[in-house]
Coordinates of C-alpha atoms in Angstrom, one line a residue:
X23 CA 0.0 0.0 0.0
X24 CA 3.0 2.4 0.9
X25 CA 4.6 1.7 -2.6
X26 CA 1.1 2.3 -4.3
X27 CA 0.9 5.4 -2.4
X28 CA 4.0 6.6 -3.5
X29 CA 3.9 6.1 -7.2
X30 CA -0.1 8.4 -7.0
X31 CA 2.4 11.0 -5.5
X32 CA 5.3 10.7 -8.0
X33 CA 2.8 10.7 -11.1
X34 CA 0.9 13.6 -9.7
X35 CA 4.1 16.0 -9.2
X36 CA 5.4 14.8 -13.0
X37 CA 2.0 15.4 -14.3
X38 CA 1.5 18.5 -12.0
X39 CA 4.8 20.1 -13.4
X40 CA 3.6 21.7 -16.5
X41 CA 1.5 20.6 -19.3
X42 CA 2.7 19.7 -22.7
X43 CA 1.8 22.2 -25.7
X44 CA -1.6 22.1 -27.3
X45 CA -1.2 20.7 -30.5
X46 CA -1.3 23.2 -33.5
X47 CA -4.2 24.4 -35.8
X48 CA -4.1 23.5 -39.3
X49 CA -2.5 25.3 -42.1
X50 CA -4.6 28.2 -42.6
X51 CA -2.3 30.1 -45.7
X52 CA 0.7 29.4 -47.6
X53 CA 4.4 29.1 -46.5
X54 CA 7.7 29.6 -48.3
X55 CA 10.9 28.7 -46.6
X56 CA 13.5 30.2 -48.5
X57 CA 17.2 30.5 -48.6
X58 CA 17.9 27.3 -46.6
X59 CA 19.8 24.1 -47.6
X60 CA 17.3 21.2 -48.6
X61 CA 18.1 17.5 -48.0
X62 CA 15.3 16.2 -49.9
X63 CA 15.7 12.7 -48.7
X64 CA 16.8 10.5 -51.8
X65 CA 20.3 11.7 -52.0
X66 CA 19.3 15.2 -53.2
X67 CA 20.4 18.5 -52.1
X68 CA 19.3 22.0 -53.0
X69 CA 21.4 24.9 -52.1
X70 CA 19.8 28.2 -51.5
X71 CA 16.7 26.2 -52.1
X72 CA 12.8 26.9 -51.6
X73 CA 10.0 24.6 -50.4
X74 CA 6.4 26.0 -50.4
X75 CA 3.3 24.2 -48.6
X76 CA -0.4 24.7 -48.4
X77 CA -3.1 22.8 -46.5
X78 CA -0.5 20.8 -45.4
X79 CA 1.0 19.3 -48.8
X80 CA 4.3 20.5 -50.2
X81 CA 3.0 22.8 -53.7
X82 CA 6.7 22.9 -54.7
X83 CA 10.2 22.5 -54.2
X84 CA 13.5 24.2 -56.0
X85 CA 15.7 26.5 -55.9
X86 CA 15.8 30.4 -55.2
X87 CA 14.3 30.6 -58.3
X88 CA 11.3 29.3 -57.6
X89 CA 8.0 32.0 -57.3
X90 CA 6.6 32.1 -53.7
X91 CA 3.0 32.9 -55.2
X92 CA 2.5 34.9 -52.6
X93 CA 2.8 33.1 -49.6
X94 CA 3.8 33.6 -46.3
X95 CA 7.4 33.6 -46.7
X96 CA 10.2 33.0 -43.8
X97 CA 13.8 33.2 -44.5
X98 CA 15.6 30.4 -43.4
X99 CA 18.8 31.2 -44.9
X100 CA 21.7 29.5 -43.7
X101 CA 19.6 27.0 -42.4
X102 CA 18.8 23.3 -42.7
X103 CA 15.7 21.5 -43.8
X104 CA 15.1 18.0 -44.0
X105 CA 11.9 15.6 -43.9
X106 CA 11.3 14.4 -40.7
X107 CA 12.8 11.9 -39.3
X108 CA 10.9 8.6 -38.5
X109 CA 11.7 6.2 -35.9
X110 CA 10.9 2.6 -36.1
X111 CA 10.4 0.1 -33.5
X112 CA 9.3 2.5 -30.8
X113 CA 7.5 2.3 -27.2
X114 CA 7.2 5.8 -27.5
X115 CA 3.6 6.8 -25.8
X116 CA 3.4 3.6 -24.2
X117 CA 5.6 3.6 -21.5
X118 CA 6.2 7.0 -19.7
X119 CA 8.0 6.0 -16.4
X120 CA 9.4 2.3 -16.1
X121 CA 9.3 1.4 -12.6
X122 CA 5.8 2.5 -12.8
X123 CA 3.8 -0.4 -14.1
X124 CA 0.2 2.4 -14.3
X125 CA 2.5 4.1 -17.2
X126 CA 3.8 0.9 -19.0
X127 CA 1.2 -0.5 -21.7
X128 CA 3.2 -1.9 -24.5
X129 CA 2.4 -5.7 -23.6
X130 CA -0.7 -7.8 -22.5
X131 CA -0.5 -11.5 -21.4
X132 CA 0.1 -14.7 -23.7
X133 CA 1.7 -15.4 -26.1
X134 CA 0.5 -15.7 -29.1
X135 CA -1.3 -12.4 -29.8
X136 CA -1.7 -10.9 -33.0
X137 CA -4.9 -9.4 -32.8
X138 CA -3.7 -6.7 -30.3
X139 CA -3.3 -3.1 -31.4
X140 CA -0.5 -0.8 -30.0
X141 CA -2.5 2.4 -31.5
X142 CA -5.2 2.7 -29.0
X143 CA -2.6 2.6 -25.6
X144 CA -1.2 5.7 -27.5
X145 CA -0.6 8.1 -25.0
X146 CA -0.7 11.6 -26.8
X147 CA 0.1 13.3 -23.6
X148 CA 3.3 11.4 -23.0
X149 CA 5.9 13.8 -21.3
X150 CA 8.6 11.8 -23.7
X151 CA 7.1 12.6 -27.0
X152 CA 7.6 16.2 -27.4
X153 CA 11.7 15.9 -26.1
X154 CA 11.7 13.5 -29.3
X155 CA 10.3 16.1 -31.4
X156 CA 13.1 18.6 -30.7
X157 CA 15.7 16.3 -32.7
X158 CA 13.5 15.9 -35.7
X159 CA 11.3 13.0 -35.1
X160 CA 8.2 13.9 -35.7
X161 CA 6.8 10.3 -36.6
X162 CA 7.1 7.3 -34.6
X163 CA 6.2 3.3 -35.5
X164 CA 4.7 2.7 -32.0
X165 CA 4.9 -1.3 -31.8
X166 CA 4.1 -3.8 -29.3
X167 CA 6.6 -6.2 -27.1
X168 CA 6.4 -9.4 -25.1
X169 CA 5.3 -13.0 -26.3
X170 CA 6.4 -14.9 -29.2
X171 CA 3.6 -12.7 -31.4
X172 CA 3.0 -9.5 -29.7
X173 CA 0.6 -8.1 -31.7
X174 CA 0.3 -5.3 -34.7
X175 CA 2.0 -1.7 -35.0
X176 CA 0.9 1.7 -36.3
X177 CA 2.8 4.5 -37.5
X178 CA 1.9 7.9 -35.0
X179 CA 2.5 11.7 -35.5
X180 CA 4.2 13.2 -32.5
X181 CA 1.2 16.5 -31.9
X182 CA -2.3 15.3 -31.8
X183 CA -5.1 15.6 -29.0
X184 CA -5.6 11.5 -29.4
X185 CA -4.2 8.5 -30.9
X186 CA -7.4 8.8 -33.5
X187 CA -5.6 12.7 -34.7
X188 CA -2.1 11.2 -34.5
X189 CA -2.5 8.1 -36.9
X190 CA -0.9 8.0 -40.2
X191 CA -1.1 4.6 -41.0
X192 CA -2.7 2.0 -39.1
X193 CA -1.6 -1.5 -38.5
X194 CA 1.2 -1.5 -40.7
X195 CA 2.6 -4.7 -39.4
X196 CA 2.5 -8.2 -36.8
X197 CA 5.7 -8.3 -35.0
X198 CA 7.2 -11.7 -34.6
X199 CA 10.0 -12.8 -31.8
X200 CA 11.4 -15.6 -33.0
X201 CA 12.6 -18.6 -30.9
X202 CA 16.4 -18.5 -31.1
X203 CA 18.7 -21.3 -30.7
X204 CA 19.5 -19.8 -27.5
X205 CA 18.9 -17.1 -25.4
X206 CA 20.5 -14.3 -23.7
X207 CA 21.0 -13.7 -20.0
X208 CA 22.2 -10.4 -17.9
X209 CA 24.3 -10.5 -14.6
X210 CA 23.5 -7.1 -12.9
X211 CA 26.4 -8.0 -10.5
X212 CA 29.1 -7.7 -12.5
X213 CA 27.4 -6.6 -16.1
X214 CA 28.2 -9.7 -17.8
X215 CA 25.9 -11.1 -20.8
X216 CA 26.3 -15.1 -21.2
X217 CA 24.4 -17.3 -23.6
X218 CA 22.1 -20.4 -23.0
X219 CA 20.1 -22.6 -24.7
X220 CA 16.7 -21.8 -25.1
X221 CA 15.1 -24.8 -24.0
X222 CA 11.2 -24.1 -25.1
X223 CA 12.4 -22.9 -28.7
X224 CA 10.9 -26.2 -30.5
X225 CA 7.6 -26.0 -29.0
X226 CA 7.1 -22.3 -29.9
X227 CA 8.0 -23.1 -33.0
X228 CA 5.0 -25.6 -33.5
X229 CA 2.8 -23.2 -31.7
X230 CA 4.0 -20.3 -34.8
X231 CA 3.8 -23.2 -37.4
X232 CA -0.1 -23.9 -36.0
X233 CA -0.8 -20.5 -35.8
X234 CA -0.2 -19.1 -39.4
X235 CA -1.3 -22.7 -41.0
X236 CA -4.6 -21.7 -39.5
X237 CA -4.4 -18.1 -39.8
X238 CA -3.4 -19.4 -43.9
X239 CA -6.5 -21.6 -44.6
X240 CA -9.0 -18.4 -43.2
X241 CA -8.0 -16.1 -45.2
X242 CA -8.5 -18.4 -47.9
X243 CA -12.2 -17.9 -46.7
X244 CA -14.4 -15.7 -48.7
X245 CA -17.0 -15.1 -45.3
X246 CA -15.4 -16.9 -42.7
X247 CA -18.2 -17.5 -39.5
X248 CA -17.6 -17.1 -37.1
X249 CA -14.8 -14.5 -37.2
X250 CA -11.5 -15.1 -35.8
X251 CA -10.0 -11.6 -34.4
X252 CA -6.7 -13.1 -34.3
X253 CA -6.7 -14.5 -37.7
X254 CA -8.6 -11.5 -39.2
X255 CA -5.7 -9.3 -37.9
X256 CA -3.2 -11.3 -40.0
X257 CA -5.1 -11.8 -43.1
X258 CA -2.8 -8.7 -44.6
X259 CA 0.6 -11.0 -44.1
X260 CA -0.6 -13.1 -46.8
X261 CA -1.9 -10.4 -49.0
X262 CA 1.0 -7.8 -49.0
X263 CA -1.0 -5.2 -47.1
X264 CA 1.0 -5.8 -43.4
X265 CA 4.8 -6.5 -42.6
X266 CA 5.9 -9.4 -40.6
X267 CA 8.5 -8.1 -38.3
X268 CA 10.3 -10.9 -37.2
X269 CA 12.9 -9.9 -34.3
X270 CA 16.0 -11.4 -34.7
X271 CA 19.8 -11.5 -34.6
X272 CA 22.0 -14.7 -34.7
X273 CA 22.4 -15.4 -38.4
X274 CA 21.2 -19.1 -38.0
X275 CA 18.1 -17.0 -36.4
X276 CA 17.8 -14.7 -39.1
X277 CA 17.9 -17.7 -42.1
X278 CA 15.6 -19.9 -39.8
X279 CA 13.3 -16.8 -39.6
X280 CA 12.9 -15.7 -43.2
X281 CA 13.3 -19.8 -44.8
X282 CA 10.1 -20.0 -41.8
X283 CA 7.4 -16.7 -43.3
X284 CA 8.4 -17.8 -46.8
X285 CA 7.3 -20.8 -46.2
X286 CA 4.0 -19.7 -44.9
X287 CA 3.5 -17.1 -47.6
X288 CA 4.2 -14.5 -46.0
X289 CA 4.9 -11.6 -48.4
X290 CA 6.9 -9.4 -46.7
X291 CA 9.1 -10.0 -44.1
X292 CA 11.2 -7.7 -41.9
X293 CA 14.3 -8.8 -39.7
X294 CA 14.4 -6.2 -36.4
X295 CA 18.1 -6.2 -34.8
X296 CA 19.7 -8.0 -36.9
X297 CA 23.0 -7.8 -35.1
X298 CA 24.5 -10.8 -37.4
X299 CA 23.0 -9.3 -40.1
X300 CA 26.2 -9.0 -42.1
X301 CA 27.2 -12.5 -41.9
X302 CA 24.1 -13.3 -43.8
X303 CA 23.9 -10.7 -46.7
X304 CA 23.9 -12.6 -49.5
X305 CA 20.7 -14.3 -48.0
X306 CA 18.7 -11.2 -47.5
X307 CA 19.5 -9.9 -51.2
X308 CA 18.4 -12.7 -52.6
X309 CA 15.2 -13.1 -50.5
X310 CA 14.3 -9.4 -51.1
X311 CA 14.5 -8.5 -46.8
X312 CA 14.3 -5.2 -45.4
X313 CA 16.5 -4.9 -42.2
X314 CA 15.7 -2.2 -39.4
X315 CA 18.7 -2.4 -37.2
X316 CA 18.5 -2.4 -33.1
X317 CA 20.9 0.4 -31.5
X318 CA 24.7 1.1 -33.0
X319 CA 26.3 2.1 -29.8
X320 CA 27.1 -0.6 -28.5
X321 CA 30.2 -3.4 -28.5
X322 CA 30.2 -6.3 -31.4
X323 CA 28.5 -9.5 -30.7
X324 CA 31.6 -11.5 -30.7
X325 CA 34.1 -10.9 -28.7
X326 CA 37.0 -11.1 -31.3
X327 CA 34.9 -8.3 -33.9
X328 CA 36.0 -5.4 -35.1
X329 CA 34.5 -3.1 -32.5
X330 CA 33.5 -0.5 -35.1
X331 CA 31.6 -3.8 -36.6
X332 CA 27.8 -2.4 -35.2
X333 CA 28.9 1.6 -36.8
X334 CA 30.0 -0.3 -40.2
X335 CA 26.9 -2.5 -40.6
X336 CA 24.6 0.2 -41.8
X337 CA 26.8 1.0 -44.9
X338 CA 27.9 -2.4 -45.5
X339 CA 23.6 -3.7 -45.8
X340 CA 22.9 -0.4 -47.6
X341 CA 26.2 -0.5 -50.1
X342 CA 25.2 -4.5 -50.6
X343 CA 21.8 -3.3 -52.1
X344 CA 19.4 -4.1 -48.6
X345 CA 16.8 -1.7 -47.2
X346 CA 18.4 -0.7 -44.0
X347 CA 16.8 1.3 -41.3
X348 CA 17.6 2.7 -38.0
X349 CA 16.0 2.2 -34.5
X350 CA 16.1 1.9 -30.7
X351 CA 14.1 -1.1 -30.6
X352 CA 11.9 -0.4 -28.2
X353 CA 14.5 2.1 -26.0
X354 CA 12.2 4.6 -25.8
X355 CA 14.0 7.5 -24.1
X356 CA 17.1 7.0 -26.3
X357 CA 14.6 7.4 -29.6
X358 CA 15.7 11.0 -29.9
X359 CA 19.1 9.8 -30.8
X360 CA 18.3 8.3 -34.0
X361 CA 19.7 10.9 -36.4
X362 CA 23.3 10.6 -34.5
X363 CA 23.1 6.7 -34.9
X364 CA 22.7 8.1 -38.7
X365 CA 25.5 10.4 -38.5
X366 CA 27.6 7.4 -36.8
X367 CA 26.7 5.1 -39.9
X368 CA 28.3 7.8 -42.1
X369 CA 31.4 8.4 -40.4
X370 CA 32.1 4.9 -40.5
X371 CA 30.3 3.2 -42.8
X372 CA 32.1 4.8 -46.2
X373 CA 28.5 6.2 -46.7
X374 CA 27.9 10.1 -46.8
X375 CA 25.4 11.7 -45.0
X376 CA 22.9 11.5 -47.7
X377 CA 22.5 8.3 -47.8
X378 CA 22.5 7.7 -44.4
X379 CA 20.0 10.1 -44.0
X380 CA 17.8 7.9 -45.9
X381 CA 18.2 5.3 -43.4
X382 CA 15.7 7.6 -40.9
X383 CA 13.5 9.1 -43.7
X384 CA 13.0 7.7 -47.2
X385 CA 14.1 3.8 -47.2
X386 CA 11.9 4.0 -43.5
X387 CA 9.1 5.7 -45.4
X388 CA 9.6 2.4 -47.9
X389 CA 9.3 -0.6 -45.3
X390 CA 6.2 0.9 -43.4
X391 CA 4.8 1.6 -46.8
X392 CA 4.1 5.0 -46.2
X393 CA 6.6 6.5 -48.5
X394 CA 3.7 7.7 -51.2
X395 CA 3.1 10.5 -48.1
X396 CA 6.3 11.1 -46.4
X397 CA 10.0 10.4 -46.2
X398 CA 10.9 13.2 -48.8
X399 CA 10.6 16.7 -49.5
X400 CA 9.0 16.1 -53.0
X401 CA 5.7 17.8 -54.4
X402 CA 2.4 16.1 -53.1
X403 CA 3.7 14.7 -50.2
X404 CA 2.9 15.8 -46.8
X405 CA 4.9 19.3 -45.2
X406 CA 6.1 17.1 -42.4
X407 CA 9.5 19.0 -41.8
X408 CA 12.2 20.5 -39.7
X409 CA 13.9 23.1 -40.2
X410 CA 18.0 22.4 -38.3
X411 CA 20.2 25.5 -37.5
X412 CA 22.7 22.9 -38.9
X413 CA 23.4 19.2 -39.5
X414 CA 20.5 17.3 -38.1
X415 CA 23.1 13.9 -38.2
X416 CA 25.4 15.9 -35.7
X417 CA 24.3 16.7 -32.0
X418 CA 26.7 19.6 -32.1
X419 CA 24.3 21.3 -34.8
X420 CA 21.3 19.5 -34.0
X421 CA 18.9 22.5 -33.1
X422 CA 15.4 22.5 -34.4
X423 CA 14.0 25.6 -35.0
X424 CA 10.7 25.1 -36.8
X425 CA 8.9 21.9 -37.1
X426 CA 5.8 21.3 -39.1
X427 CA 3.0 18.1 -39.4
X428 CA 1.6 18.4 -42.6
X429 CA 2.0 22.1 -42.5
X430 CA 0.6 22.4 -38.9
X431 CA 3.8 25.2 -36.9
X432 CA 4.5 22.8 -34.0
X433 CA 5.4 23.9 -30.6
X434 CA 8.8 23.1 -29.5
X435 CA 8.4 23.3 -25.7
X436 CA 9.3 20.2 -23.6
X437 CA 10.0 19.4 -20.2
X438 CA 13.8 19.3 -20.5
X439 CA 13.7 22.5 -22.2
X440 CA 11.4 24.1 -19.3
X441 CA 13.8 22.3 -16.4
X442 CA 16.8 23.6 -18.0
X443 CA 15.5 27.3 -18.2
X444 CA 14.3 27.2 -14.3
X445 CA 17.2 26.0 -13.2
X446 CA 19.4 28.3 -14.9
X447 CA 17.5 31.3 -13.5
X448 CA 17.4 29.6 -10.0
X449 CA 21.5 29.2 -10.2
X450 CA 21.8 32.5 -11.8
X451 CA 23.7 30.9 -15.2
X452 CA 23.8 32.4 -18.4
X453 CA 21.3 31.1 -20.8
X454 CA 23.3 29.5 -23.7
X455 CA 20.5 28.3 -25.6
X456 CA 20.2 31.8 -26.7

């Protein structure tokens, strides 16, 4: 009772702190941002460029030659402006404070759940979601955890009043965990990670192979009665419509995994982590497999790696020909650090920034199947942007300025950025932010 007690009070002084923005109004005129350096997204740059928007879709996109038509204009010059960036693999909005199970919603019980939805335990109010914002994220793939099939994912903007508003596309995809050879185990005493054999792997295999043999046969059925929630939320695997995600990393895994949906005609499959992924690139050419890679900053698998290995494997799936993608899998607080995972890929990866830019925008855009809306700065897509006072890829220059939603201004407030300000006037420090 004393520990339930306590976590009411620490929720009410968080949430009694200050209250996030409102989100914005829609576009009601025009807007030219001019003078500014445009990263389009596919490789493209425009120097000195414009980009003009209305009602929330881009109208046009050039250089400073291109007529304004009289809209609104706002000199960006010297500036950078990139789409936004989008983060995959996210808990952001379902987990505000961990030790807090009242604020952690990204799991429910079983294990074999496909019919659950991550949209609806958006929380639009989250604390987290506008600090994310403030680096250039303004979309999120807000995804489910826990079981062997957690359930589908849906891909959120960050300002919206509800999880209905904030929905670009929903249920994009069933995420998979698939039951490695073995499984990993952390020693909090003295940090270690050891390996052991995963001992249930064989049955939860049979459970997947029952599962999508059923789930198979009813969508073969023209007016299945009664319906099956759980096998009516994976009709789309077998159609195209929805990604598997299937997280793993050994390379045995990943091959086990991908030999496994092919075999249960699964159209598209997605490896998540994918640590080992570049022992096993010829295999994921040829099988046509998008990768979305688990967090860069960390050490190699093995212990006898090249410990630049996890900075190098962006470049080395991307320069092989493979849909690569960055994320936090699931580390939502760290999700604002995707465009510096980005800008690590580049400095290591023999990639330039361009293309590891794509990484977070356009090939994202592509394996979500969203990219006919977003992931470039191209005419008729959505004015989802940032404007950067320099390199959004370096946190030295990372410093948004002006974010839009599909032309929507966004306010850039956040709780670290209202902490930093009253503490510097408590201490009596200069404010360097300005």
């Amino acid at each position: 009772m004393k520990q339930l007690t306590l976590s009411i009070l620490l929720l009410a002084s968080l949430s009694g702190f200050a209250q996030n923005p409102a989100p914005a109004g829609p576009q009601t005129r025009a807007i030219a941002l001019t003078g500014a350096t445009i990263h389009v997204g596919n490789g493209q740059v425009i120097n000195n460029g414009v980009i003009l928007f209305d009602k929330g879709i881009i109208t046009a996109v050039g250089d400073g030659n291109t007529p304004t038509n009289g809209a609104e204009v706002i000199n960006v010059a010297g500036k950078h402006i990139y789409p936004s960036i989008i983060s995959p693999a996210s808990t952001v909005g379902l987990q505000e404070i961990s030790a807090v199970r009242a604020t952690v919603d990204f799991q429910e019980t079983g294990y074999i759940n496909p019919n659950i939805r991550s949209l609806i335990a958006y929380n639009t109010d989250s604390e987290v979601i506008p600090t994310i914002r403030n680096n250039g994220l303004l979309l999120t793939q807000v995804m489910p955890m826990g079981g062997v099939i957690s359930g589908s994912s849906s891909v959120v903007q960050s300002d919206a009043w509800n999880w209905e508003d904030a929905v670009l596309k929903a249920d994009d995809g069933i995420w998979l965990t698939w039951p490695g050879y073995f499984a990993r185990s952390f020693d909090f005493e003295d940090f270690s990670v050891s390996l052991k054999k995963n001992e249930q792997r064989q049955e939860s295999i049979n459970a997947l192979k029952a599962t999508f043999s059923d789930a198979l046969a009813y969508a073969a059925l023209k007016n299945p009665a009664p319906k099956n929630l759980k096998f009516e939320s994976m009709k789309g695997l077998f159609d195209g419509t929805k990604n598997l995600y299937i997280r793993a990393d050994y390379g045995k895994d990943i091959i086990e995994a991908i030999k496994f949906a092919k075999q249960m005609g699964i159209r598209k499959p997605v490896i998540v982590g994918g640590e080992d992924a570049g022992r096993v690139i010829d295999f994921l050419k040829e099988n046509n497999v998008a990768v979305i890679l688990g967090p860069m900053h960390r050490l190699p698998t093995l212990q006898d790696e090249d410990v630049y290995l996890p900075y190098k494997l962006p470049g080395l799936l991307q320069k092989a020909g493979i849909a690569v993608s960055l994320s936090y899998d699931g580390a939502y607080w760290r999700t604002r650090n995707l465009p510096f995972q980005a800008g690590t890929a580049a400095g290591f990866g023999g990639i330039d920034k361009e293309d590891a830019l794509k990484m977070i925008t356009s090939t994202t855009a592509k394996i979500m199947g969203i990219d006919n809306v977003v992931g470039t700065l191209e005419k008729g897509k959505h004015a989802t942007l940032v404007v950067s006072k320099g390199d959004l890829l370096d946190m030295r220059t990372n410093v948004i300025e002006h974010a839009y939603i599909q032309g929507r201004h966004i306010n850039l407030d956040d709780k670290h950025k209202r902490l930093y300000h009253m503490y510097r006037e408590k201490y009596g420090q200069p404010d360097v932010g300005k």
